[in-house]
């Protein structure tokens, strides 16, 4: 069974630009969640989607958004990039919602904002 | 929302000795507590989890204990080996609801000295 796949793996953007990251969950998994990982703040929850609906949302500004498609694939978008958005963005999938089901992480997308 | 504190931030032990990492959480409604291991440059991977109806769970050299009254849970690794060197994250969430997703501790960098 293929794992969680994230693209692109590495990208460099300029302040003010926007970026879209993609995530394909494990086959059969309907829940996709996103996390931001930085050395200072650790792993922080962004949002979770289940059956195309946002079920949970973390404490991030509205510049961070996401969506999920009917095939469970998910995208997250960050608009008006700031230097502080440089981070590893991790996508995770699970069979159910986040609440108590094992989540499996992808390799992540390394975003550098210059 | 939930807040998870993790200690210590760095732990150095001799190969063969035991390692203990401790976490406390704030939301008494939390009832699912996974532990993740992240090796350098790799994705976090689930190593063990525990639910609030269980006080202890063991898997070979790894065990997790949970004290719901005190709101803390711990990871125990016995007979440590070089491949145990990694960053370990604890997390907490609420099965059946909650808008915060998984809340992670800041991580413990475990170093196994040969």
PDB file of C-alpha atoms in Angstrom, chain A residues 3-4 9 35 37 40-43 45 56-58 88 90 98-107 110, chain B residues 32 36 38 41-46 49 51 89 93-106:
ATOM      1  CA  UNK A   3       2.037   5.802   1.847  1.00  0.00           C
ATOM      2  CA  UNK A   4       1.064   9.445   2.095  1.00  0.00           C
ATOM      3  CA  UNK A   9       9.162  18.083  -1.601  1.00  0.00           C
ATOM      4  CA  UNK A  35       0.769  20.346  10.279  1.00  0.00           C
ATOM      5  CA  UNK A  37       6.806  21.993  11.790  1.00  0.00           C
ATOM      6  CA  UNK A  40      10.884  26.961  17.470  1.00  0.00           C
ATOM      7  CA  UNK A  41       7.220  25.985  17.552  1.00  0.00           C
ATOM      8  CA  UNK A  42       7.422  22.251  16.922  1.00  0.00           C
ATOM      9  CA  UNK A  43       4.488  20.505  15.266  1.00  0.00           C
ATOM     10  CA  UNK A  45      -1.976  21.595  13.729  1.00  0.00           C
ATOM     11  CA  UNK A  56     -11.047  20.979  12.609  1.00  0.00           C
ATOM     12  CA  UNK A  57      -8.921  24.083  12.378  1.00  0.00           C
ATOM     13  CA  UNK A  58      -5.856  25.188  14.292  1.00  0.00           C
ATOM     14  CA  UNK A  88       8.255  21.775   6.928  1.00  0.00           C
ATOM     15  CA  UNK A  90       3.442  17.744   6.906  1.00  0.00           C
ATOM     16  CA  UNK A  98      -8.306  12.808  13.713  1.00  0.00           C
ATOM     17  CA  UNK A  99     -10.069  11.845  16.872  1.00  0.00           C
ATOM     18  CA  UNK A 100      -8.350   8.722  18.043  1.00  0.00           C
ATOM     19  CA  UNK A 101      -7.426   7.102  14.747  1.00  0.00           C
ATOM     20  CA  UNK A 102      -3.797   6.487  13.915  1.00  0.00           C
ATOM     21  CA  UNK A 103      -2.456   9.119  11.568  1.00  0.00           C
ATOM     22  CA  UNK A 104       0.295   8.466   9.075  1.00  0.00           C
ATOM     23  CA  UNK A 105       2.553  11.292   7.978  1.00  0.00           C
ATOM     24  CA  UNK A 106       3.937  12.048   4.561  1.00  0.00           C
ATOM     25  CA  UNK A 107       7.569  13.039   4.027  1.00  0.00           C
ATOM     26  CA  UNK A 110      10.042  21.959   2.805  1.00  0.00           C
TER      27      UNK A 110
ATOM     28  CA  UNK B  32      -5.943   9.588  23.080  1.00  0.00           C
ATOM     29  CA  UNK B  36       5.886   9.677  17.447  1.00  0.00           C
ATOM     30  CA  UNK B  38      11.169  11.409  14.014  1.00  0.00           C
ATOM     31  CA  UNK B  41      15.098  14.492   7.774  1.00  0.00           C
ATOM     32  CA  UNK B  42      12.326  11.914   7.962  1.00  0.00           C
ATOM     33  CA  UNK B  43       8.633  11.866   8.708  1.00  0.00           C
ATOM     34  CA  UNK B  44       7.251  11.363  12.224  1.00  0.00           C
ATOM     35  CA  UNK B  45       6.232   7.749  12.730  1.00  0.00           C
ATOM     36  CA  UNK B  46       3.870   6.393  15.333  1.00  0.00           C
ATOM     37  CA  UNK B  49      -0.306   5.038  21.577  1.00  0.00           C
ATOM     38  CA  UNK B  51      -6.222   5.526  25.234  1.00  0.00           C
ATOM     39  CA  UNK B  89       6.996  13.732  20.246  1.00  0.00           C
ATOM     40  CA  UNK B  93      -6.385  14.630  21.387  1.00  0.00           C
ATOM     41  CA  UNK B  94     -10.009  14.087  22.175  1.00  0.00           C
ATOM     42  CA  UNK B  95     -11.754  11.118  20.622  1.00  0.00           C
ATOM     43  CA  UNK B  96     -15.193  11.974  19.394  1.00  0.00           C
ATOM     44  CA  UNK B  97     -14.744  15.667  18.961  1.00  0.00           C
ATOM     45  CA  UNK B  98     -12.602  18.683  19.606  1.00  0.00           C
ATOM     46  CA  UNK B  99     -11.472  21.401  17.290  1.00  0.00           C
ATOM     47  CA  UNK B 100      -7.775  21.236  18.076  1.00  0.00           C
ATOM     48  CA  UNK B 101      -6.710  18.082  16.289  1.00  0.00           C
ATOM     49  CA  UNK B 102      -3.626  16.486  17.742  1.00  0.00           C
ATOM     50  CA  UNK B 103      -1.676  18.791  20.044  1.00  0.00           C
ATOM     51  CA  UNK B 104       2.008  17.912  20.144  1.00  0.00           C
ATOM     52  CA  UNK B 105       4.677  18.488  22.740  1.00  0.00           C
ATOM     53  CA  UNK B 106       7.818  20.331  21.647  1.00  0.00           C
TER      54      UNK B 106
END
